[in-house]
């Protein structure tokens, strides 16, 4: 009986080995981080934009920070992070425009918050750097608009 079961299993393996399979090549993102900027909370009619503004991979440099990655990727789609030079995003707007989506647009508890690999950062974005090892290849940076001090985006 055992020989019969083993024989059947071997026959099954042989048959299955003849079935063609497709190998999907994984995208190579060595030396890059993924940056996502989105607004899923302030959906009023006067919102400058809703949904995902950008979801792209950006190349890391030796002096990259979370903030520089966000600034770099926003520039590729014609947007800027107001206040980034002070390590605080007060608004995200189209380059050359005065208004964008900013703090207090969705109420007194609204503004921009960020995560690194799905964890809300406990320091400013400029403190997460390649140089200090807090920012690494393959990391995911998400910048999200909140209307309720982060409670509406999982904070």
PDB file of C-alpha atoms in Angstrom:
ATOM      1  CA  UNK A   1       0.000   0.000   0.000  1.00  0.00           C
ATOM      2  CA  UNK A   2       2.839   2.397   0.866  1.00  0.00           C
ATOM      3  CA  UNK A   3       4.555   1.677  -2.451  1.00  0.00           C
ATOM      4  CA  UNK A   4       1.347   2.452  -4.308  1.00  0.00           C
ATOM      5  CA  UNK A   5       0.942   5.834  -2.544  1.00  0.00           C
ATOM      6  CA  UNK A   6       4.569   6.758  -3.193  1.00  0.00           C
ATOM      7  CA  UNK A   7       4.180   5.762  -6.842  1.00  0.00           C
ATOM      8  CA  UNK A   8       1.051   7.886  -7.216  1.00  0.00           C
ATOM      9  CA  UNK A   9       2.744  10.868  -5.596  1.00  0.00           C
ATOM     10  CA  UNK A  10       5.758  10.539  -7.887  1.00  0.00           C
ATOM     11  CA  UNK A  11       3.480  10.291 -10.915  1.00  0.00           C
ATOM     12  CA  UNK A  12       1.626  13.414  -9.771  1.00  0.00           C
ATOM     13  CA  UNK A  13       4.896  15.309  -9.353  1.00  0.00           C
ATOM     14  CA  UNK A  14       5.989  14.272 -12.830  1.00  0.00           C
ATOM     15  CA  UNK A  15       2.701  15.381 -14.390  1.00  0.00           C
ATOM     16  CA  UNK A  16       2.765  18.712 -12.564  1.00  0.00           C
ATOM     17  CA  UNK A  17       6.335  19.335 -13.670  1.00  0.00           C
ATOM     18  CA  UNK A  18       5.102  19.337 -17.268  1.00  0.00           C
ATOM     19  CA  UNK A  19       2.642  22.172 -16.644  1.00  0.00           C
ATOM     20  CA  UNK A  20       4.157  25.410 -17.966  1.00  0.00           C
ATOM     21  CA  UNK A  21       4.705  28.091 -15.375  1.00  0.00           C
ATOM     22  CA  UNK A  22       5.403  31.770 -15.778  1.00  0.00           C
ATOM     23  CA  UNK A  23       8.131  33.378 -13.764  1.00  0.00           C
ATOM     24  CA  UNK A  24       7.457  37.016 -12.975  1.00  0.00           C
ATOM     25  CA  UNK A  25      10.558  39.117 -12.610  1.00  0.00           C
ATOM     26  CA  UNK A  26      10.402  41.322  -9.540  1.00  0.00           C
ATOM     27  CA  UNK A  27      11.126  44.968 -10.092  1.00  0.00           C
ATOM     28  CA  UNK A  28      14.528  45.921  -8.799  1.00  0.00           C
ATOM     29  CA  UNK A  29      14.406  48.891  -6.442  1.00  0.00           C
ATOM     30  CA  UNK A  30      17.875  48.595  -4.940  1.00  0.00           C
ATOM     31  CA  UNK A  31      19.064  52.024  -3.856  1.00  0.00           C
ATOM     32  CA  UNK A  32      15.547  53.477  -3.887  1.00  0.00           C
ATOM     33  CA  UNK A  33      12.706  54.293  -1.508  1.00  0.00           C
ATOM     34  CA  UNK A  34       9.015  54.432  -2.348  1.00  0.00           C
ATOM     35  CA  UNK A  35       7.278  57.748  -1.662  1.00  0.00           C
ATOM     36  CA  UNK A  36       3.497  58.058  -1.485  1.00  0.00           C
ATOM     37  CA  UNK A  37       1.689  61.368  -1.004  1.00  0.00           C
ATOM     38  CA  UNK A  38      -2.053  61.186  -0.535  1.00  0.00           C
ATOM     39  CA  UNK A  39      -5.141  62.948   0.699  1.00  0.00           C
ATOM     40  CA  UNK A  40      -7.978  60.606   1.569  1.00  0.00           C
ATOM     41  CA  UNK A  41      -9.414  62.657   4.431  1.00  0.00           C
ATOM     42  CA  UNK A  42     -10.175  66.165   3.170  1.00  0.00           C
ATOM     43  CA  UNK A  43     -12.610  65.510   0.364  1.00  0.00           C
ATOM     44  CA  UNK A  44     -14.588  68.748   0.444  1.00  0.00           C
ATOM     45  CA  UNK A  45     -15.555  70.339  -2.855  1.00  0.00           C
ATOM     46  CA  UNK A  46     -12.828  72.970  -2.428  1.00  0.00           C
ATOM     47  CA  UNK A  47     -10.047  70.401  -1.874  1.00  0.00           C
ATOM     48  CA  UNK A  48      -7.232  71.057  -4.366  1.00  0.00           C
ATOM     49  CA  UNK A  49      -6.938  67.300  -4.928  1.00  0.00           C
ATOM     50  CA  UNK A  50      -7.987  64.024  -3.370  1.00  0.00           C
ATOM     51  CA  UNK A  51      -6.587  60.526  -3.512  1.00  0.00           C
ATOM     52  CA  UNK A  52      -2.991  59.693  -4.339  1.00  0.00           C
ATOM     53  CA  UNK A  53      -0.961  62.565  -5.727  1.00  0.00           C
ATOM     54  CA  UNK A  54       2.208  60.547  -6.193  1.00  0.00           C
ATOM     55  CA  UNK A  55       3.348  56.955  -5.685  1.00  0.00           C
ATOM     56  CA  UNK A  56       6.850  56.571  -7.097  1.00  0.00           C
ATOM     57  CA  UNK A  57      10.291  55.250  -6.328  1.00  0.00           C
ATOM     58  CA  UNK A  58      13.084  57.767  -5.791  1.00  0.00           C
ATOM     59  CA  UNK A  59      16.835  57.152  -5.891  1.00  0.00           C
ATOM     60  CA  UNK A  60      18.699  57.423  -2.610  1.00  0.00           C
ATOM     61  CA  UNK A  61      21.869  59.492  -2.324  1.00  0.00           C
ATOM     62  CA  UNK A  62      24.365  59.515   0.508  1.00  0.00           C
ATOM     63  CA  UNK A  63      22.796  62.722   1.873  1.00  0.00           C
ATOM     64  CA  UNK A  64      19.134  61.702   1.385  1.00  0.00           C
ATOM     65  CA  UNK A  65      16.602  62.252   4.144  1.00  0.00           C
ATOM     66  CA  UNK A  66      12.926  61.381   4.315  1.00  0.00           C
ATOM     67  CA  UNK A  67      12.180  65.050   3.633  1.00  0.00           C
ATOM     68  CA  UNK A  68      14.528  65.339   0.650  1.00  0.00           C
ATOM     69  CA  UNK A  69      12.950  62.234  -0.882  1.00  0.00           C
ATOM     70  CA  UNK A  70       9.469  63.757  -0.496  1.00  0.00           C
ATOM     71  CA  UNK A  71      10.616  67.098  -1.937  1.00  0.00           C
ATOM     72  CA  UNK A  72      12.370  65.393  -4.875  1.00  0.00           C
ATOM     73  CA  UNK A  73       9.406  63.213  -5.813  1.00  0.00           C
ATOM     74  CA  UNK A  74       6.878  66.055  -5.510  1.00  0.00           C
ATOM     75  CA  UNK A  75       8.962  68.140  -7.916  1.00  0.00           C
ATOM     76  CA  UNK A  76       8.675  65.397 -10.553  1.00  0.00           C
ATOM     77  CA  UNK A  77       4.897  65.931 -10.654  1.00  0.00           C
ATOM     78  CA  UNK A  78       5.024  69.748 -10.424  1.00  0.00           C
ATOM     79  CA  UNK A  79       4.316  70.129  -6.698  1.00  0.00           C
ATOM     80  CA  UNK A  80       6.246  71.428  -3.702  1.00  0.00           C
ATOM     81  CA  UNK A  81       6.189  70.940   0.057  1.00  0.00           C
ATOM     82  CA  UNK A  82       5.886  74.342   1.694  1.00  0.00           C
ATOM     83  CA  UNK A  83       7.965  74.488   4.868  1.00  0.00           C
ATOM     84  CA  UNK A  84      10.149  71.501   4.002  1.00  0.00           C
ATOM     85  CA  UNK A  85      13.297  73.577   4.461  1.00  0.00           C
ATOM     86  CA  UNK A  86      12.282  73.943   8.138  1.00  0.00           C
ATOM     87  CA  UNK A  87      11.532  70.212   8.448  1.00  0.00           C
ATOM     88  CA  UNK A  88       7.762  70.780   8.553  1.00  0.00           C
ATOM     89  CA  UNK A  89       5.222  70.452   5.756  1.00  0.00           C
ATOM     90  CA  UNK A  90       2.598  73.135   6.178  1.00  0.00           C
ATOM     91  CA  UNK A  91       1.145  72.741   2.685  1.00  0.00           C
ATOM     92  CA  UNK A  92       1.560  70.821  -0.543  1.00  0.00           C
ATOM     93  CA  UNK A  93       0.812  72.887  -3.607  1.00  0.00           C
ATOM     94  CA  UNK A  94       1.479  73.125  -7.320  1.00  0.00           C
ATOM     95  CA  UNK A  95       4.761  74.889  -8.030  1.00  0.00           C
ATOM     96  CA  UNK A  96       4.071  78.575  -8.689  1.00  0.00           C
ATOM     97  CA  UNK A  97       0.682  78.640  -6.961  1.00  0.00           C
ATOM     98  CA  UNK A  98      -0.033  80.335  -3.640  1.00  0.00           C
ATOM     99  CA  UNK A  99      -2.637  77.893  -2.340  1.00  0.00           C
ATOM    100  CA  UNK A 100      -2.491  74.162  -1.860  1.00  0.00           C
ATOM    101  CA  UNK A 101      -3.668  71.592   0.634  1.00  0.00           C
ATOM    102  CA  UNK A 102      -2.394  72.616   4.028  1.00  0.00           C
ATOM    103  CA  UNK A 103      -2.743  72.520   7.740  1.00  0.00           C
ATOM    104  CA  UNK A 104      -6.136  73.572   9.070  1.00  0.00           C
ATOM    105  CA  UNK A 105      -7.804  73.061   5.668  1.00  0.00           C
ATOM    106  CA  UNK A 106      -9.812  70.220   7.189  1.00  0.00           C
ATOM    107  CA  UNK A 107     -10.245  71.780  10.625  1.00  0.00           C
ATOM    108  CA  UNK A 108      -8.055  72.667  13.579  1.00  0.00           C
ATOM    109  CA  UNK A 109      -6.640  69.126  13.822  1.00  0.00           C
ATOM    110  CA  UNK A 110      -5.651  68.842  10.186  1.00  0.00           C
ATOM    111  CA  UNK A 111      -2.263  68.827   8.543  1.00  0.00           C
ATOM    112  CA  UNK A 112       0.380  66.555   7.079  1.00  0.00           C
ATOM    113  CA  UNK A 113       1.759  63.467   8.826  1.00  0.00           C
ATOM    114  CA  UNK A 114       4.165  60.824   7.673  1.00  0.00           C
ATOM    115  CA  UNK A 115       5.087  57.225   8.165  1.00  0.00           C
ATOM    116  CA  UNK A 116       8.214  55.242   7.478  1.00  0.00           C
ATOM    117  CA  UNK A 117       7.359  51.624   6.712  1.00  0.00           C
ATOM    118  CA  UNK A 118       3.841  52.101   8.148  1.00  0.00           C
ATOM    119  CA  UNK A 119       5.109  53.557  11.443  1.00  0.00           C
ATOM    120  CA  UNK A 120       4.434  57.180  12.336  1.00  0.00           C
ATOM    121  CA  UNK A 121       7.770  58.883  12.781  1.00  0.00           C
ATOM    122  CA  UNK A 122       8.696  60.145  16.232  1.00  0.00           C
ATOM    123  CA  UNK A 123      11.163  62.686  14.851  1.00  0.00           C
ATOM    124  CA  UNK A 124      11.147  65.162  11.987  1.00  0.00           C
ATOM    125  CA  UNK A 125      11.663  63.797   8.489  1.00  0.00           C
ATOM    126  CA  UNK A 126      15.133  65.351   8.258  1.00  0.00           C
ATOM    127  CA  UNK A 127      16.298  63.121  11.127  1.00  0.00           C
ATOM    128  CA  UNK A 128      15.759  59.946   9.089  1.00  0.00           C
ATOM    129  CA  UNK A 129      18.811  59.801   6.870  1.00  0.00           C
ATOM    130  CA  UNK A 130      20.839  57.364   4.820  1.00  0.00           C
ATOM    131  CA  UNK A 131      23.928  58.524   6.736  1.00  0.00           C
ATOM    132  CA  UNK A 132      22.565  57.521  10.151  1.00  0.00           C
ATOM    133  CA  UNK A 133      20.985  54.314   8.846  1.00  0.00           C
ATOM    134  CA  UNK A 134      17.397  55.305   9.652  1.00  0.00           C
ATOM    135  CA  UNK A 135      16.561  55.451   5.922  1.00  0.00           C
ATOM    136  CA  UNK A 136      17.410  52.451   3.774  1.00  0.00           C
ATOM    137  CA  UNK A 137      16.879  51.027   0.340  1.00  0.00           C
ATOM    138  CA  UNK A 138      13.402  49.518   0.012  1.00  0.00           C
ATOM    139  CA  UNK A 139      11.806  51.731   2.679  1.00  0.00           C
ATOM    140  CA  UNK A 140       8.363  53.233   2.130  1.00  0.00           C
ATOM    141  CA  UNK A 141       7.645  56.857   3.027  1.00  0.00           C
ATOM    142  CA  UNK A 142       3.987  57.866   3.137  1.00  0.00           C
ATOM    143  CA  UNK A 143       2.878  61.473   3.597  1.00  0.00           C
ATOM    144  CA  UNK A 144      -0.812  61.738   4.372  1.00  0.00           C
ATOM    145  CA  UNK A 145      -3.216  64.560   5.075  1.00  0.00           C
ATOM    146  CA  UNK A 146      -5.151  64.179   8.322  1.00  0.00           C
ATOM    147  CA  UNK A 147      -8.240  66.047   9.506  1.00  0.00           C
ATOM    148  CA  UNK A 148      -8.189  64.616  13.023  1.00  0.00           C
ATOM    149  CA  UNK A 149      -4.617  64.703  14.419  1.00  0.00           C
ATOM    150  CA  UNK A 150      -3.873  61.414  12.674  1.00  0.00           C
ATOM    151  CA  UNK A 151      -6.761  59.370  14.056  1.00  0.00           C
ATOM    152  CA  UNK A 152      -8.363  59.235  10.598  1.00  0.00           C
ATOM    153  CA  UNK A 153      -5.213  57.795   9.007  1.00  0.00           C
ATOM    154  CA  UNK A 154      -4.350  55.217  11.621  1.00  0.00           C
ATOM    155  CA  UNK A 155      -2.303  57.363  14.021  1.00  0.00           C
TER     156      UNK A 155
END
